[in-house]
Tab-separated table of C-alpha atoms in Angstrom:
chain	number	residue	atom	x	y	z
A	1	UNK	CA	96.495	88.705	93.056
A	2	UNK	CA	95.566	85.000	92.244
A	3	UNK	CA	98.377	82.614	91.651
A	4	UNK	CA	95.877	80.457	89.786
A	5	UNK	CA	95.065	83.058	87.030
A	6	UNK	CA	98.880	83.809	86.595
A	7	UNK	CA	99.697	80.271	86.041
A	8	UNK	CA	96.798	79.901	83.407
A	9	UNK	CA	97.949	83.066	81.626
A	10	UNK	CA	101.542	81.665	81.552
A	11	UNK	CA	100.623	78.148	80.420
A	12	UNK	CA	98.456	79.471	77.533
A	13	UNK	CA	101.798	80.619	75.909
A	14	UNK	CA	103.191	76.945	75.878
A	15	UNK	CA	103.101	73.744	77.978
A	16	UNK	CA	105.515	74.260	80.970
A	17	UNK	CA	107.277	72.633	84.005
A	18	UNK	CA	106.753	74.390	87.249
A	19	UNK	CA	110.334	75.542	87.190
A	20	UNK	CA	109.830	77.377	83.739
A	21	UNK	CA	106.723	78.911	85.042
A	22	UNK	CA	108.622	80.405	87.951
A	23	UNK	CA	111.358	81.713	85.457
A	24	UNK	CA	108.947	83.174	83.150
A	25	UNK	CA	107.037	84.923	85.731
A	26	UNK	CA	110.140	86.437	87.241
A	27	UNK	CA	111.531	87.552	83.910
A	28	UNK	CA	108.211	89.037	82.832
A	29	UNK	CA	107.351	90.657	86.121
A	30	UNK	CA	110.382	91.510	87.949
A	31	UNK	CA	108.576	94.312	89.871
A	32	UNK	CA	105.900	92.015	91.365
A	33	UNK	CA	106.197	89.819	94.488
A	34	UNK	CA	107.994	86.547	93.505
A	35	UNK	CA	106.152	83.160	93.528
A	36	UNK	CA	107.390	80.344	95.706
A	37	UNK	CA	107.908	76.820	94.201
A	38	UNK	CA	105.533	75.425	96.851
A	39	UNK	CA	102.926	77.839	95.817
A	40	UNK	CA	103.431	76.982	92.128
A	41	UNK	CA	103.226	73.125	92.644
A	42	UNK	CA	100.278	73.222	94.849
A	43	UNK	CA	98.326	75.539	92.529
A	44	UNK	CA	99.275	73.240	89.555
A	45	UNK	CA	97.817	70.252	91.551
A	46	UNK	CA	94.596	72.068	92.237
A	47	UNK	CA	94.271	73.342	88.620
A	48	UNK	CA	94.885	69.731	87.451
A	49	UNK	CA	92.185	68.450	89.851
A	50	UNK	CA	89.712	71.010	88.479
A	51	UNK	CA	90.439	70.173	84.810
A	52	UNK	CA	91.774	73.438	83.971
A	53	UNK	CA	95.266	72.079	83.170
A	54	UNK	CA	96.362	68.571	82.170
A	55	UNK	CA	99.545	66.698	82.526
A	56	UNK	CA	101.226	66.228	79.185
A	57	UNK	CA	104.432	64.386	80.102
A	58	UNK	CA	106.397	63.250	83.070
A	59	UNK	CA	110.005	63.359	82.047
A	60	UNK	CA	112.818	66.070	81.734
A	61	UNK	CA	112.902	67.657	85.207
A	62	UNK	CA	113.600	66.434	88.796
A	63	UNK	CA	111.138	65.597	91.632
A	64	UNK	CA	107.828	67.542	91.299
A	65	UNK	CA	109.334	69.297	88.318
A	66	UNK	CA	109.177	66.210	86.183
A	67	UNK	CA	105.711	67.151	85.343
A	68	UNK	CA	104.762	69.263	82.343
A	69	UNK	CA	101.355	70.855	82.201
A	70	UNK	CA	99.140	72.364	79.406
A	71	UNK	CA	96.100	74.410	79.433
A	72	UNK	CA	92.839	72.593	78.755
A	73	UNK	CA	89.765	74.230	76.959
A	74	UNK	CA	88.272	74.851	80.274
A	75	UNK	CA	91.327	76.404	81.432
A	76	UNK	CA	91.207	78.796	78.403
A	77	UNK	CA	87.506	79.628	79.215
A	78	UNK	CA	88.412	80.363	82.851
A	79	UNK	CA	91.247	82.507	81.826
A	80	UNK	CA	89.089	84.457	79.274
A	81	UNK	CA	86.323	85.024	81.834
A	82	UNK	CA	88.831	86.328	84.536
A	83	UNK	CA	90.519	88.650	82.029
A	84	UNK	CA	86.998	90.150	80.900
A	85	UNK	CA	85.892	90.736	84.373
A	86	UNK	CA	86.627	94.186	85.894
A	87	UNK	CA	87.925	94.015	89.510
A	88	UNK	CA	85.689	94.887	92.306
A	89	UNK	CA	85.494	98.647	92.954
A	90	UNK	CA	86.110	99.308	96.621
A	91	UNK	CA	86.749	102.452	98.450
A	92	UNK	CA	90.460	103.234	98.708
A	93	UNK	CA	92.081	102.587	102.138
A	94	UNK	CA	92.373	106.189	103.372
A	95	UNK	CA	90.286	105.634	106.512
A	96	UNK	CA	93.395	106.173	108.874
A	97	UNK	CA	94.094	109.618	107.422
A	98	UNK	CA	90.489	110.723	107.492
A	99	UNK	CA	90.241	109.331	111.254
A	100	UNK	CA	93.446	111.349	112.239
A	101	UNK	CA	92.001	114.508	110.722
A	102	UNK	CA	88.727	114.099	112.497
A	103	UNK	CA	90.072	113.128	115.828
A	104	UNK	CA	92.430	115.999	115.769
A	105	UNK	CA	89.571	118.354	115.192
A	106	UNK	CA	87.321	116.559	117.683
A	107	UNK	CA	90.028	117.094	120.323
A	108	UNK	CA	90.218	120.932	119.455
A	109	UNK	CA	93.660	120.375	117.639
A	110	UNK	CA	94.562	121.786	114.243
A	111	UNK	CA	94.726	119.014	111.524
A	112	UNK	CA	96.854	121.410	109.362
A	113	UNK	CA	100.396	120.062	110.537
A	114	UNK	CA	99.407	116.485	109.903
A	115	UNK	CA	98.088	117.191	106.411
A	116	UNK	CA	101.225	119.298	105.598
A	117	UNK	CA	103.492	116.385	106.792
A	118	UNK	CA	101.414	113.774	104.808
A	119	UNK	CA	101.625	115.947	101.716
A	120	UNK	CA	105.365	116.095	102.154
A	121	UNK	CA	105.698	112.307	102.708
A	122	UNK	CA	103.501	111.825	99.601
A	123	UNK	CA	105.669	114.179	97.559
A	124	UNK	CA	108.980	112.338	98.693
A	125	UNK	CA	107.497	109.056	97.551
A	126	UNK	CA	106.304	110.386	94.308
A	127	UNK	CA	109.895	111.726	93.663
A	128	UNK	CA	111.295	108.254	94.374
A	129	UNK	CA	108.857	106.578	92.145
A	130	UNK	CA	109.450	109.107	89.272
A	131	UNK	CA	113.206	108.484	89.546
A	132	UNK	CA	112.554	104.786	89.259
A	133	UNK	CA	110.316	105.497	86.292
A	134	UNK	CA	112.740	107.696	84.406
A	135	UNK	CA	115.450	104.899	84.910
A	136	UNK	CA	113.075	102.130	83.992
A	137	UNK	CA	114.247	99.898	80.987
A	138	UNK	CA	110.891	98.349	80.325
A	139	UNK	CA	107.457	99.826	79.538
A	140	UNK	CA	105.822	97.386	82.083
A	141	UNK	CA	107.954	98.999	84.947
A	142	UNK	CA	106.912	102.454	83.745
A	143	UNK	CA	103.205	101.625	83.680
A	144	UNK	CA	103.595	100.007	87.055
A	145	UNK	CA	105.218	103.081	88.598
A	146	UNK	CA	102.491	105.196	87.042
A	147	UNK	CA	99.845	103.084	88.607
A	148	UNK	CA	101.306	104.166	92.128
A	149	UNK	CA	102.032	107.686	91.089
A	150	UNK	CA	98.345	108.252	89.856
A	151	UNK	CA	97.065	106.838	93.112
A	152	UNK	CA	99.304	109.035	95.210
A	153	UNK	CA	98.289	112.129	93.076
A	154	UNK	CA	94.679	111.389	93.937
A	155	UNK	CA	95.494	111.282	97.655
A	156	UNK	CA	97.317	114.586	97.309
A	157	UNK	CA	94.311	116.110	95.664
A	158	UNK	CA	92.161	115.000	98.710
A	159	UNK	CA	94.656	116.388	100.982
A	160	UNK	CA	94.711	119.849	99.292
A	161	UNK	CA	90.890	119.671	98.973
A	162	UNK	CA	90.457	118.976	102.673
A	163	UNK	CA	92.867	121.568	103.839
A	164	UNK	CA	90.664	124.198	102.177
A	165	UNK	CA	87.500	122.731	103.933
A	166	UNK	CA	89.257	122.506	107.387
A	167	UNK	CA	87.541	125.413	108.981
A	168	UNK	CA	84.023	124.174	108.125
A	169	UNK	CA	85.105	120.590	109.050
A	170	UNK	CA	86.432	121.995	112.465
A	171	UNK	CA	83.077	123.788	113.027
A	172	UNK	CA	81.156	120.662	112.412
A	173	UNK	CA	83.364	118.647	114.874
A	174	UNK	CA	83.296	121.298	117.643
A	175	UNK	CA	79.380	121.188	117.756
A	176	UNK	CA	77.100	118.345	118.963
A	177	UNK	CA	76.509	115.275	116.926
A	178	UNK	CA	73.648	115.879	114.467
B	1	UNK	CA	126.626	129.608	93.496
B	2	UNK	CA	123.150	130.786	94.368
B	3	UNK	CA	120.659	130.887	91.442
B	4	UNK	CA	117.799	132.684	93.001
B	5	UNK	CA	117.777	134.431	96.352
B	6	UNK	CA	114.784	136.308	97.714
B	7	UNK	CA	113.937	137.817	101.080
B	8	UNK	CA	110.579	139.344	102.169
B	9	UNK	CA	109.637	139.405	98.345
B	10	UNK	CA	105.989	140.699	97.960
B	11	UNK	CA	103.897	141.755	94.901
B	12	UNK	CA	100.614	143.453	95.367
B	13	UNK	CA	98.078	143.951	92.785
B	14	UNK	CA	95.821	146.698	94.248
B	15	UNK	CA	94.784	145.091	97.611
B	16	UNK	CA	95.602	141.545	96.510
B	17	UNK	CA	98.794	140.178	97.965
B	18	UNK	CA	99.727	137.817	95.015
B	19	UNK	CA	103.193	137.175	96.482
B	20	UNK	CA	103.430	137.798	100.129
B	21	UNK	CA	106.690	138.087	102.028
B	22	UNK	CA	108.384	135.050	100.336
B	23	UNK	CA	111.902	133.837	101.305
B	24	UNK	CA	113.560	131.733	98.697
B	25	UNK	CA	116.947	130.126	98.109
B	26	UNK	CA	117.656	128.144	94.991
B	27	UNK	CA	121.168	126.808	94.382
B	28	UNK	CA	122.614	126.636	90.825
B	29	UNK	CA	121.940	123.305	89.279
B	30	UNK	CA	118.868	122.603	91.176
B	31	UNK	CA	115.481	121.512	89.563
B	32	UNK	CA	112.867	123.161	91.679
B	33	UNK	CA	109.010	122.806	91.369
B	34	UNK	CA	106.845	125.648	92.645
B	35	UNK	CA	103.463	124.060	93.388
B	36	UNK	CA	100.087	125.122	94.581
B	37	UNK	CA	96.392	125.585	93.725
B	38	UNK	CA	95.136	128.061	91.079
B	39	UNK	CA	95.501	131.678	92.332
B	40	UNK	CA	98.237	130.840	94.997
B	41	UNK	CA	100.593	133.240	93.460
B	42	UNK	CA	102.978	130.674	91.847
B	43	UNK	CA	103.126	132.216	88.336
B	44	UNK	CA	103.446	135.797	89.792
B	45	UNK	CA	106.434	134.485	91.782
B	46	UNK	CA	107.854	132.916	88.522
B	47	UNK	CA	107.287	136.275	86.691
B	48	UNK	CA	109.030	138.250	89.520
B	49	UNK	CA	112.041	135.879	88.906
B	50	UNK	CA	111.762	136.352	85.076
B	51	UNK	CA	111.671	140.071	85.537
B	52	UNK	CA	108.357	140.391	83.978
B	53	UNK	CA	106.774	141.830	87.202
B	54	UNK	CA	108.244	144.246	89.613
B	55	UNK	CA	108.151	143.469	93.359
B	56	UNK	CA	106.399	145.957	95.633
B	57	UNK	CA	108.747	144.873	98.575
B	58	UNK	CA	111.569	142.747	99.384
B	59	UNK	CA	114.886	141.771	97.735
B	60	UNK	CA	115.550	139.518	94.733
B	61	UNK	CA	118.944	138.409	93.448
B	62	UNK	CA	119.423	136.210	90.383
B	63	UNK	CA	122.919	134.725	90.040
B	64	UNK	CA	124.025	136.927	93.028
B	65	UNK	CA	122.895	140.142	91.109
B	66	UNK	CA	120.276	142.383	92.541
B	67	UNK	CA	117.701	142.659	89.987
B	68	UNK	CA	115.328	144.943	91.997
B	69	UNK	CA	117.914	147.751	91.612
B	70	UNK	CA	117.988	147.438	87.777
B	71	UNK	CA	116.410	149.806	85.465
B	72	UNK	CA	113.680	148.286	83.211
B	73	UNK	CA	116.024	148.178	80.298
B	74	UNK	CA	118.834	146.736	82.357
B	75	UNK	CA	116.370	143.973	83.505
B	76	UNK	CA	115.193	143.236	79.905
B	77	UNK	CA	118.900	142.780	78.812
B	78	UNK	CA	119.580	140.733	81.982
B	79	UNK	CA	116.574	138.441	81.072
B	80	UNK	CA	117.616	137.946	77.578
B	81	UNK	CA	121.154	136.905	78.543
B	82	UNK	CA	120.513	134.966	81.784
B	83	UNK	CA	117.067	133.526	81.759
B	84	UNK	CA	115.273	131.199	79.356
B	85	UNK	CA	111.359	130.978	79.672
B	86	UNK	CA	108.952	128.133	78.567
B	87	UNK	CA	105.282	128.987	78.401
B	88	UNK	CA	102.303	126.731	78.891
B	89	UNK	CA	101.125	127.386	75.182
B	90	UNK	CA	104.750	127.206	73.550
B	91	UNK	CA	104.305	130.606	71.944
B	92	UNK	CA	106.173	129.623	68.757
B	93	UNK	CA	106.015	131.803	65.578
B	94	UNK	CA	103.722	130.022	63.246
B	95	UNK	CA	105.581	130.950	59.931
B	96	UNK	CA	108.990	130.061	61.111
B	97	UNK	CA	110.607	126.594	61.085
B	98	UNK	CA	111.361	124.827	64.275
B	99	UNK	CA	115.169	125.826	64.045
B	100	UNK	CA	114.294	129.310	63.157
B	101	UNK	CA	111.929	129.536	66.235
B	102	UNK	CA	114.814	128.267	68.413
B	103	UNK	CA	117.203	130.917	66.942
B	104	UNK	CA	114.826	133.917	67.843
B	105	UNK	CA	116.490	134.713	71.230
B	106	UNK	CA	119.817	134.993	69.572
B	107	UNK	CA	118.388	137.372	66.859
B	108	UNK	CA	116.913	139.550	69.622
B	109	UNK	CA	120.572	139.646	70.870
B	110	UNK	CA	121.912	140.845	67.567
B	111	UNK	CA	122.702	137.615	65.962
B	112	UNK	CA	122.062	136.713	62.403
B	113	UNK	CA	119.787	133.928	61.429
B	114	UNK	CA	122.204	131.990	59.321
B	115	UNK	CA	124.984	132.145	61.731
B	116	UNK	CA	122.758	130.652	64.461
B	117	UNK	CA	121.396	127.737	62.479
B	118	UNK	CA	124.054	125.107	63.523
B	119	UNK	CA	123.501	125.818	67.123
B	120	UNK	CA	119.689	125.984	66.851
B	121	UNK	CA	119.675	122.572	65.064
B	122	UNK	CA	122.001	121.095	67.640
B	123	UNK	CA	119.748	122.333	70.469
B	124	UNK	CA	116.631	120.564	68.603
B	125	UNK	CA	118.715	117.377	68.568
B	126	UNK	CA	119.381	117.717	72.323
B	127	UNK	CA	115.637	117.609	72.951
B	128	UNK	CA	115.156	114.740	70.555
B	129	UNK	CA	113.823	116.689	67.538
B	130	UNK	CA	117.035	116.351	65.328
B	131	UNK	CA	114.699	115.056	62.531
B	132	UNK	CA	111.975	117.883	62.780
B	133	UNK	CA	114.287	120.952	62.523
B	134	UNK	CA	112.732	122.245	59.322
B	135	UNK	CA	108.973	121.535	60.304
B	136	UNK	CA	106.682	124.494	61.048
B	137	UNK	CA	104.814	124.563	64.373
B	138	UNK	CA	101.497	123.391	62.594
B	139	UNK	CA	103.352	120.304	61.463
B	140	UNK	CA	104.449	119.390	64.989
B	141	UNK	CA	102.540	117.742	67.902
B	142	UNK	CA	101.843	119.601	71.122
B	143	UNK	CA	104.764	117.824	72.978
B	144	UNK	CA	107.113	118.484	69.918
B	145	UNK	CA	106.210	122.194	70.015
B	146	UNK	CA	106.907	122.376	73.704
B	147	UNK	CA	110.219	120.654	73.087
B	148	UNK	CA	111.078	123.339	70.566
B	149	UNK	CA	110.107	126.041	73.109
B	150	UNK	CA	112.489	124.314	75.530
B	151	UNK	CA	115.244	124.411	72.914
B	152	UNK	CA	114.487	128.047	72.325
B	153	UNK	CA	114.862	128.689	75.967
B	154	UNK	CA	118.411	127.291	75.915
B	155	UNK	CA	119.564	129.464	72.860
B	156	UNK	CA	121.307	132.086	74.886
B	157	UNK	CA	122.961	129.559	77.270
B	158	UNK	CA	120.781	130.857	80.151
B	159	UNK	CA	121.848	130.474	83.803
B	160	UNK	CA	118.291	129.791	84.566
B	161	UNK	CA	115.353	127.967	82.743
B	162	UNK	CA	111.884	129.016	83.929
B	163	UNK	CA	108.970	126.817	82.909
B	164	UNK	CA	105.342	127.972	83.536
B	165	UNK	CA	102.998	124.935	83.593
B	166	UNK	CA	104.990	123.294	80.652
B	167	UNK	CA	102.674	120.244	80.593
B	168	UNK	CA	99.334	122.126	81.178
B	169	UNK	CA	98.196	121.731	77.659
B	170	UNK	CA	99.554	118.221	77.037
B	171	UNK	CA	98.225	114.678	77.915
B	172	UNK	CA	100.008	112.725	80.523
B	173	UNK	CA	102.111	110.573	78.200
B	174	UNK	CA	103.359	113.681	76.088
B	175	UNK	CA	103.679	115.575	79.368
B	176	UNK	CA	106.014	112.886	80.729
B	177	UNK	CA	108.283	113.271	77.531
B	178	UNK	CA	108.587	117.022	78.023
B	179	UNK	CA	109.358	116.468	81.749
B	180	UNK	CA	111.902	113.967	80.907
B	181	UNK	CA	113.616	116.644	78.774
B	182	UNK	CA	113.699	119.139	81.700
B	183	UNK	CA	115.088	116.481	84.013
B	184	UNK	CA	117.822	115.685	81.612
B	185	UNK	CA	118.791	119.294	81.458
B	186	UNK	CA	118.978	119.451	85.168
B	187	UNK	CA	121.101	116.378	85.201
B	188	UNK	CA	123.473	118.165	83.021
B	189	UNK	CA	123.646	121.042	85.665
B	190	UNK	CA	121.046	123.280	84.275
B	191	UNK	CA	119.056	125.295	86.937
B	192	UNK	CA	115.376	124.887	86.194
B	193	UNK	CA	112.459	126.286	88.045
B	194	UNK	CA	109.089	124.989	87.029
B	195	UNK	CA	105.476	126.254	88.049
B	196	UNK	CA	102.898	123.491	88.138
B	197	UNK	CA	99.660	122.452	89.715
B	198	UNK	CA	100.460	118.901	88.950
B	199	UNK	CA	101.934	116.789	91.702
B	200	UNK	CA	103.007	114.261	89.104
B	201	UNK	CA	104.947	116.818	87.098
B	202	UNK	CA	106.449	118.290	90.456
B	203	UNK	CA	107.770	114.924	91.362
B	204	UNK	CA	110.305	115.294	88.479
B	205	UNK	CA	112.134	118.034	90.322
B	206	UNK	CA	114.547	117.631	93.115
B	207	UNK	CA	112.192	119.366	95.524
B	208	UNK	CA	109.024	121.453	95.706
B	209	UNK	CA	108.088	124.788	97.097
B	210	UNK	CA	104.308	124.740	98.021
B	211	UNK	CA	102.481	128.108	97.769
B	212	UNK	CA	99.206	128.917	99.313
B	213	UNK	CA	97.435	132.394	99.297
B	214	UNK	CA	100.623	134.039	98.095
B	215	UNK	CA	102.981	132.545	100.864
B	216	UNK	CA	105.463	129.771	100.772
B	217	UNK	CA	104.399	127.000	102.998
B	218	UNK	CA	107.264	126.011	105.355
B	219	UNK	CA	108.577	122.504	105.231
B	220	UNK	CA	107.318	120.300	107.931
B	221	UNK	CA	109.940	119.492	110.598
B	222	UNK	CA	109.765	115.759	109.542
B	223	UNK	CA	107.828	113.746	107.056
B	224	UNK	CA	105.636	111.033	108.599
């Protein structure tokens, strides 16, 4: 996640000091990883250099926090472009599970116990997330839990699908490389 | 108190072993999901627990009462008094208002409609439909109809609520609302057994029983 885009997004609401940006970010996104002050100040410096934000006043706070920034027109354009661009679609990182299944079969072992144990671990995590979701007080927390839940659900479907193809897969791994 | 206990439970349809030598132990107050792919036998297992199918082998006790030994009539009475069932397609009577649908199980047990009105409406309040009591099914959304069906399943104060794919016909957001209602019932001490093929739905339960080819998969010794 880009600190730059987060700060542009928050600054569009109103001009802010670094401290206000940190407070606003943490209040809005308590479930996301917090931003450090040093990260915020260095990013604001870079955005200022690139003309995406501008210094509007130098009073009020202390130290580096004396500076209050506002978004420039270029900053708004940059933010709009980022918001309209879909994130790159990569393959999900399930390489390790596939590799464990493949190497188990290659060595003549069963992959069933691994897939069962993985299913159990996924289910346990899904129950934890569902508990978190049903106790959530904000729609943002619910949607964030659901993001993880839908991804884990997709993993489970792959696990079940693979269990049903294990015999064919084992036969393939027991033969010579084609 | 044990809500459901089964040992070597089997149900054959011709040569198909729909439920094959299943051992089961569900404590009172648990919310358990029975998961598995289509045709794995999970709905047949639920129907056995509901007394809608008869086992071909094995033992089955509900509330520590042997239901296999009961006659057909005894089992029907037992089901009415001790078990509430929620189906995938709600199965509400279209000409009746929501509260009248909720009251139906009490009528089957000899109750009179007017006398059951207050309790039926109270149950609708419990599932968040206190303001929809006089609506007919066609005036309710799918999620609301399913919540009426859940209220109906509670009418006779059952020891056990069985739900067969309760979110199968609903979108994910509405499904979550229905599952939250079941979760709240369980939090109040109601035993709930739900059959589902959706892992997201099963995650609302305290634990899952996974079925494959008629058998219950044993829990792995340790999760990774």
